[in-house]
Short mmCIF file of C-alpha atoms and ligand atoms in Angstrom, two decimals:
data_model
loop_
_atom_site.label_atom_id
_atom_site.label_comp_id
_atom_site.label_asym_id
_atom_site.label_seq_id
_atom_site.Cartn_x
_atom_site.Cartn_y
_atom_site.Cartn_z
CA MET A 1 0.04 -0.04 0.02
CA LYS A 2 1.11 3.61 -0.70
CA GLY A 3 1.65 6.18 1.90
CA ALA A 4 -0.50 9.23 1.75
CA GLU A 5 2.25 11.34 -0.07
CA GLU A 6 2.75 8.42 -2.61
CA VAL A 7 -0.76 8.37 -3.92
CA ASP A 8 -0.81 8.88 -7.64
CA PHE A 9 -2.41 12.25 -8.15
CA ASN A 10 -2.69 14.12 -11.35
CA PRO A 11 -4.29 17.47 -10.92
CA PHE A 12 -5.20 17.38 -14.74
CA ASP A 13 -7.01 14.17 -14.55
CA ASP A 14 -10.65 14.46 -15.71
CA PHE A 15 -13.43 13.81 -13.11
CA SER A 16 -14.54 10.23 -12.70
CA SER A 17 -17.87 9.40 -14.38
CA ASP A 18 -19.60 9.36 -10.99
CA GLU A 19 -18.26 12.81 -10.15
CA GLU A 20 -19.23 14.02 -13.66
CA SER A 21 -22.78 12.84 -13.30
CA ILE A 22 -23.10 14.49 -9.93
CA ILE A 23 -21.82 17.72 -11.31
CA ASN A 24 -24.20 17.40 -14.38
CA GLU A 25 -27.32 16.69 -12.16
CA ARG A 26 -26.42 19.72 -10.04
CA ARG A 27 -26.09 21.85 -13.22
CA VAL A 28 -29.60 20.66 -14.48
CA ARG A 29 -31.10 21.20 -11.04
CA MET A 30 -29.68 24.86 -11.03
CA GLN A 31 -30.74 25.55 -14.55
CA SER A 32 -34.34 24.43 -13.85
CA ALA A 33 -34.46 26.37 -10.66
CA ALA A 34 -33.20 29.48 -12.47
CA LYS A 35 -35.85 28.93 -15.20
CA SER A 36 -38.78 28.55 -12.79
CA LYS A 37 -37.48 31.68 -10.80
CA LEU A 38 -37.39 33.65 -14.02
CA THR A 39 -41.06 32.94 -14.81
CA GLN A 40 -42.04 34.30 -11.36
CA LEU A 41 -40.33 37.56 -11.69
CA SER A 42 -41.79 41.08 -12.31
CA ASP A 43 -41.31 42.39 -15.77
CA SER A 44 -39.94 45.62 -14.31
CA PRO A 45 -36.24 45.97 -13.44
CA LEU A 46 -37.43 48.45 -10.71
CA GLU A 47 -39.41 45.71 -8.89
CA ARG A 48 -36.65 43.20 -8.94
CA THR A 49 -33.52 42.82 -6.80
CA LEU A 50 -30.02 43.55 -8.25
CA GLN A 51 -29.37 39.76 -8.40
CA GLU A 52 -32.67 39.00 -10.18
CA ASN A 53 -31.91 41.78 -12.78
CA ARG A 54 -28.57 40.05 -13.41
CA LEU A 55 -30.36 36.73 -13.75
CA VAL A 56 -32.74 38.25 -16.34
CA PHE A 57 -29.85 39.85 -18.26
CA ASN A 58 -28.00 36.57 -18.33
CA SER A 59 -30.85 34.69 -19.64
CA ARG A 60 -31.50 37.32 -22.37
CA ARG A 61 -28.04 38.33 -23.43
CA LEU A 62 -27.70 35.81 -26.37
CA ASP A 63 -31.12 36.62 -27.87
CA SER A 64 -31.58 40.33 -27.16
CA PHE A 65 -28.35 42.18 -26.87
CA GLN A 66 -26.36 41.13 -29.94
CA THR A 67 -26.50 44.64 -31.49
CA PRO A 68 -24.14 47.29 -30.05
CA GLN A 69 -26.00 50.49 -29.18
CA LYS A 70 -24.71 53.92 -30.33
CA ILE A 71 -25.43 57.18 -28.57
CA GLN A 72 -24.55 60.34 -30.39
CA HIS A 73 -23.07 63.48 -28.69
CA LEU A 74 -22.66 62.02 -25.24
CA PHE A 75 -19.85 64.50 -24.83
CA SER A 76 -19.61 67.79 -26.80
CA PHE A 77 -16.75 68.64 -29.24
CA GLU A 78 -15.42 71.24 -26.61
CA GLU A 79 -15.62 68.75 -23.74
CA CYS A 80 -13.59 66.25 -25.82
CA SER A 81 -10.99 68.94 -26.86
CA ASN A 82 -10.55 69.77 -23.24
CA ILE A 83 -10.01 66.15 -22.31
CA LEU A 84 -7.52 65.83 -25.07
CA LYS A 85 -5.70 68.89 -23.87
CA GLN A 86 -5.62 67.49 -20.42
CA CYS A 87 -4.18 64.09 -21.70
CA SER A 88 -1.40 65.82 -23.70
CA GLU A 89 -0.41 67.79 -20.58
CA LEU A 90 0.04 64.59 -18.55
CA ASN A 91 3.67 63.67 -18.32
CA SER A 92 3.05 60.47 -16.42
CA GLY A 93 0.13 58.34 -15.58
CA TRP A 94 0.06 56.45 -18.80
CA THR A 95 0.31 52.62 -18.27
CA THR A 96 0.92 49.66 -20.59
CA ALA A 97 0.51 46.65 -18.30
CA ARG A 98 -2.81 46.77 -16.57
CA HIS A 99 -4.64 44.33 -18.86
CA SER A 100 -2.24 41.43 -19.19
CA ALA A 101 -3.49 39.40 -22.09
CA PHE A 102 -4.53 42.33 -24.21
CA PRO A 103 -2.52 45.32 -23.06
CA THR A 104 -3.32 48.91 -24.12
CA THR A 105 -1.54 52.15 -23.46
CA ASP A 106 -4.10 53.71 -21.12
CA ILE A 107 -4.59 55.96 -18.25
CA PRO A 108 -6.92 54.77 -15.44
CA ILE A 109 -9.53 57.14 -14.41
CA ARG A 110 -10.63 57.19 -10.74
CA LYS A 111 -12.19 59.77 -8.38
CA ASP A 112 -9.13 59.79 -6.16
CA ASN A 113 -6.42 59.91 -9.04
CA ASN A 114 -4.40 63.03 -9.15
CA ASN A 115 -4.70 63.32 -12.91
CA ASN A 116 -7.83 65.56 -12.68
CA LEU A 117 -9.80 63.34 -14.97
CA GLY A 118 -12.11 61.91 -12.15
CA TYR A 119 -14.94 64.11 -13.18
CA LEU A 120 -15.46 61.82 -16.25
CA ILE A 121 -16.79 59.23 -13.86
CA ASP A 122 -19.57 61.62 -12.89
CA TRP A 123 -20.42 62.46 -16.46
CA LEU A 124 -20.67 58.83 -17.32
CA TYR A 125 -22.95 58.12 -14.37
CA GLU A 126 -25.20 60.95 -15.22
CA ARG A 127 -25.21 60.67 -19.05
CA LEU A 128 -24.58 57.08 -20.01
CA PHE A 129 -25.71 55.03 -16.99
CA PRO A 130 -29.43 55.96 -17.23
CA GLN A 131 -29.69 54.71 -20.85
CA MET A 132 -27.44 51.72 -20.40
CA SER A 133 -29.24 50.60 -17.16
CA SER A 134 -32.62 50.79 -18.71
CA TYR A 135 -31.61 49.05 -21.95
CA TYR A 136 -30.08 46.06 -20.13
CA GLY A 137 -32.88 45.86 -17.46
CA PHE A 138 -31.03 47.38 -14.44
CA HIS A 139 -32.03 50.02 -11.84
CA TYR A 140 -30.34 53.33 -12.38
CA THR A 141 -31.25 55.27 -9.20
CA ARG A 142 -30.45 52.30 -6.88
CA ARG A 143 -27.01 52.06 -8.84
CA ASP A 144 -27.19 48.42 -9.69
CA LEU A 145 -24.25 48.99 -12.14
CA ASP A 146 -20.81 50.36 -11.44
CA PHE A 147 -17.59 50.46 -13.14
CA ARG A 148 -15.13 47.64 -12.94
CA ASP A 149 -12.47 49.69 -14.71
CA VAL A 150 -12.59 52.94 -16.77
CA PHE A 151 -9.66 54.38 -18.72
CA ILE A 152 -8.55 56.39 -21.66
CA VAL A 153 -6.77 54.36 -24.32
CA LYS A 154 -4.37 55.86 -26.76
CA TYR A 155 -3.65 54.39 -30.12
CA ALA A 156 -1.07 55.64 -32.49
CA ALA A 157 0.02 54.75 -36.01
CA ASP A 158 3.64 54.54 -34.91
CA ALA A 159 2.89 52.63 -31.73
CA GLN A 160 -0.15 50.40 -30.71
CA ARG A 161 -2.50 50.81 -33.54
CA GLY A 162 -5.53 48.53 -32.48
CA LEU A 163 -6.60 45.73 -30.35
CA LYS A 164 -7.09 42.07 -31.29
CA LEU A 165 -10.28 40.26 -31.19
CA HIS A 166 -11.40 39.61 -27.57
CA THR A 167 -14.32 39.85 -25.07
CA ASP A 168 -14.32 41.97 -21.97
CA GLY A 169 -14.62 40.21 -18.51
CA CYS A 170 -17.59 42.05 -17.27
CA LEU A 171 -21.29 42.34 -18.05
CA MET A 172 -21.20 45.27 -20.55
CA SER A 173 -18.65 47.63 -21.87
CA PHE A 174 -18.44 50.92 -23.85
CA ASN A 175 -16.12 53.15 -25.73
CA LEU A 176 -16.51 56.83 -26.49
CA LEU A 177 -14.43 58.55 -29.11
CA ILE A 178 -12.46 61.50 -27.50
CA SER A 179 -10.42 62.23 -30.59
CA HIS A 180 -11.86 63.98 -33.63
CA GLN A 181 -12.72 61.54 -36.31
CA ASP A 182 -10.49 63.35 -38.77
CA ASP A 183 -7.41 62.94 -36.28
CA PHE A 184 -6.80 59.41 -37.58
CA GLN A 185 -7.38 56.98 -40.51
CA GLY A 186 -8.86 53.55 -40.04
CA GLY A 187 -9.99 52.76 -36.43
CA GLY A 188 -13.48 51.98 -35.22
CA THR A 189 -14.68 48.87 -33.38
CA TYR A 190 -15.56 45.64 -35.26
CA PHE A 191 -18.24 43.36 -33.65
CA GLU A 192 -18.43 39.77 -34.55
CA SER A 193 -22.30 39.57 -33.68
CA ILE A 194 -23.18 42.04 -36.53
CA ASP A 195 -20.06 41.18 -38.57
CA ASN A 196 -19.52 44.90 -39.08
CA ASP A 197 -17.74 47.80 -37.52
CA VAL A 198 -19.14 50.81 -35.64
CA GLN A 199 -17.59 54.14 -36.58
CA LEU A 200 -18.04 57.01 -34.19
CA ASN A 201 -17.82 60.80 -34.47
CA GLN A 202 -16.10 62.81 -31.61
CA GLY A 203 -18.19 62.62 -28.50
CA ASP A 204 -20.34 59.58 -29.66
CA CYS A 205 -20.37 56.34 -27.63
CA VAL A 206 -21.12 52.63 -28.31
CA PHE A 207 -22.05 50.30 -25.58
CA HIS A 208 -22.44 46.56 -25.95
CA ASP A 209 -22.71 43.18 -24.12
CA ALA A 210 -19.16 42.54 -23.07
CA ARG A 211 -19.31 38.91 -24.33
CA ILE A 212 -19.65 39.82 -27.93
CA MET A 213 -16.30 39.30 -29.60
CA HIS A 214 -14.94 42.63 -30.80
CA ARG A 215 -11.55 44.36 -31.69
CA GLY A 216 -10.15 47.86 -32.07
CA ILE A 217 -9.47 48.16 -35.80
CA ASP A 218 -5.88 49.34 -36.56
CA ILE A 219 -5.43 52.92 -37.39
CA THR A 220 -3.07 53.71 -40.27
CA GLN A 221 -2.43 57.43 -39.57
CA GLY A 222 -2.65 59.85 -36.67
CA GLU A 223 -3.85 59.09 -33.08
CA ARG A 224 -7.03 57.68 -31.69
CA TYR A 225 -8.09 58.39 -28.05
CA ILE A 226 -11.04 56.55 -26.64
CA LEU A 227 -12.56 56.45 -23.28
CA VAL A 228 -13.45 52.78 -22.31
CA GLY A 229 -15.44 51.54 -19.44
CA PHE A 230 -15.94 47.83 -18.21
CA VAL A 231 -19.31 47.74 -16.28
CA ASP A 232 -20.71 45.14 -13.88
CA THR A 233 -23.21 44.80 -11.11
CA ILE A 234 -22.09 46.72 -8.03
CA ASP A 235 -21.95 43.57 -5.71
CA THR A 236 -19.44 42.05 -8.33
CA VAL A 237 -17.36 45.23 -8.49
CA ILE A 238 -17.11 45.30 -4.59
CA LYS A 239 -16.12 41.64 -4.44
CA ASP A 240 -13.56 42.12 -7.26
CA LYS A 241 -12.05 45.11 -5.29
CA ARG A 242 -11.84 43.09 -2.02
CA ALA A 243 -10.26 40.13 -3.80
CA ALA A 244 -7.65 42.55 -5.41
CA GLU A 245 -6.87 44.11 -2.05
CA LEU A 246 -6.40 40.65 -0.38
CA THR A 247 -4.36 38.99 -3.18
CA GLY A 248 -2.75 42.03 -4.71
CA LYS A 249 -3.79 40.51 -8.01
CA LYS A 250 -5.91 42.11 -10.76
CA THR A 251 -8.57 40.30 -12.63
CA ASN A 252 -7.67 40.11 -16.24
CA LEU A 253 -10.60 41.87 -17.93
CA ARG A 254 -9.94 41.18 -21.56
CA ILE A 255 -10.26 37.53 -22.68
CA ASN A 256 -9.81 35.64 -26.01
CA ASN A 257 -12.29 32.80 -25.89
CA SER A 258 -12.43 32.31 -29.68
O1 LIG B 301 -10.44 50.16 -29.79
C1 LIG B 301 -11.69 49.80 -29.71
O2 LIG B 301 -12.53 50.28 -30.55
C2 LIG B 301 -12.23 48.83 -28.65
C3 LIG B 301 -11.60 48.90 -27.32
C4 LIG B 301 -11.90 47.64 -26.50
O3 LIG B 301 -12.51 46.87 -26.99
C5 LIG B 301 -11.25 47.57 -25.15
O4 LIG B 301 -10.60 48.47 -24.76
O5 LIG B 301 -11.51 46.53 -24.47
FE1 LIG B 302 -13.00 45.36 -25.34
#
């Protein structure tokens, strides 16, 4: 007989067929509990809890949310020019290693950052979140949704030109064109679900289900600055922050699951 430490153990072994059938039974039970719960819920996101709203969102995302939604003039030209000016005056603050699998040259935006861009968080809460919450069936005034991450990305023809096909590790994402559309050639965001790209004018925004495969199309000239946000339910955001504090590790929020 082998001692405890000599037992053949391969962590990559598949589950035994007994274990698999227990896991499958559990999955089927959970799916049918979720289905029956869904039929009992109110049609109004305002009368459902945050967790119920997320359940409804997850049950609908493949049927209902395949088309990215565009909002024009979320920021004015003047507001965008001022943001560009602030970015050009920043000597430091640009990072290149915050999203390990799909890095971008970006500047994180937070209320407590000393880069003076924290006001963008309020603008997005006030201007984008009411529409995005109602479109995806969440409660705006109760603040069902919050930012998992928000940052300005800089693409340049002589540096990083675009971003490969990926999904974002959150519920929904958006990007807003800060540059003027004539400041670069190429660019825009390609979405696999519509097999097409979305082109924005300065100040316009596109929001989408984060699980839709998408990519930042390469620019061929100039510079393209966009404001990007990864959005999730507030309980997930809080858990994520706690986990990051405890482990010192960040969740990787861009994924390639093609
Ligand atoms: O560059 C784009 O248009 C898309 C950006 C994006 O998908 C991201 O930052 O995760
Ligand atoms: Fe993305």
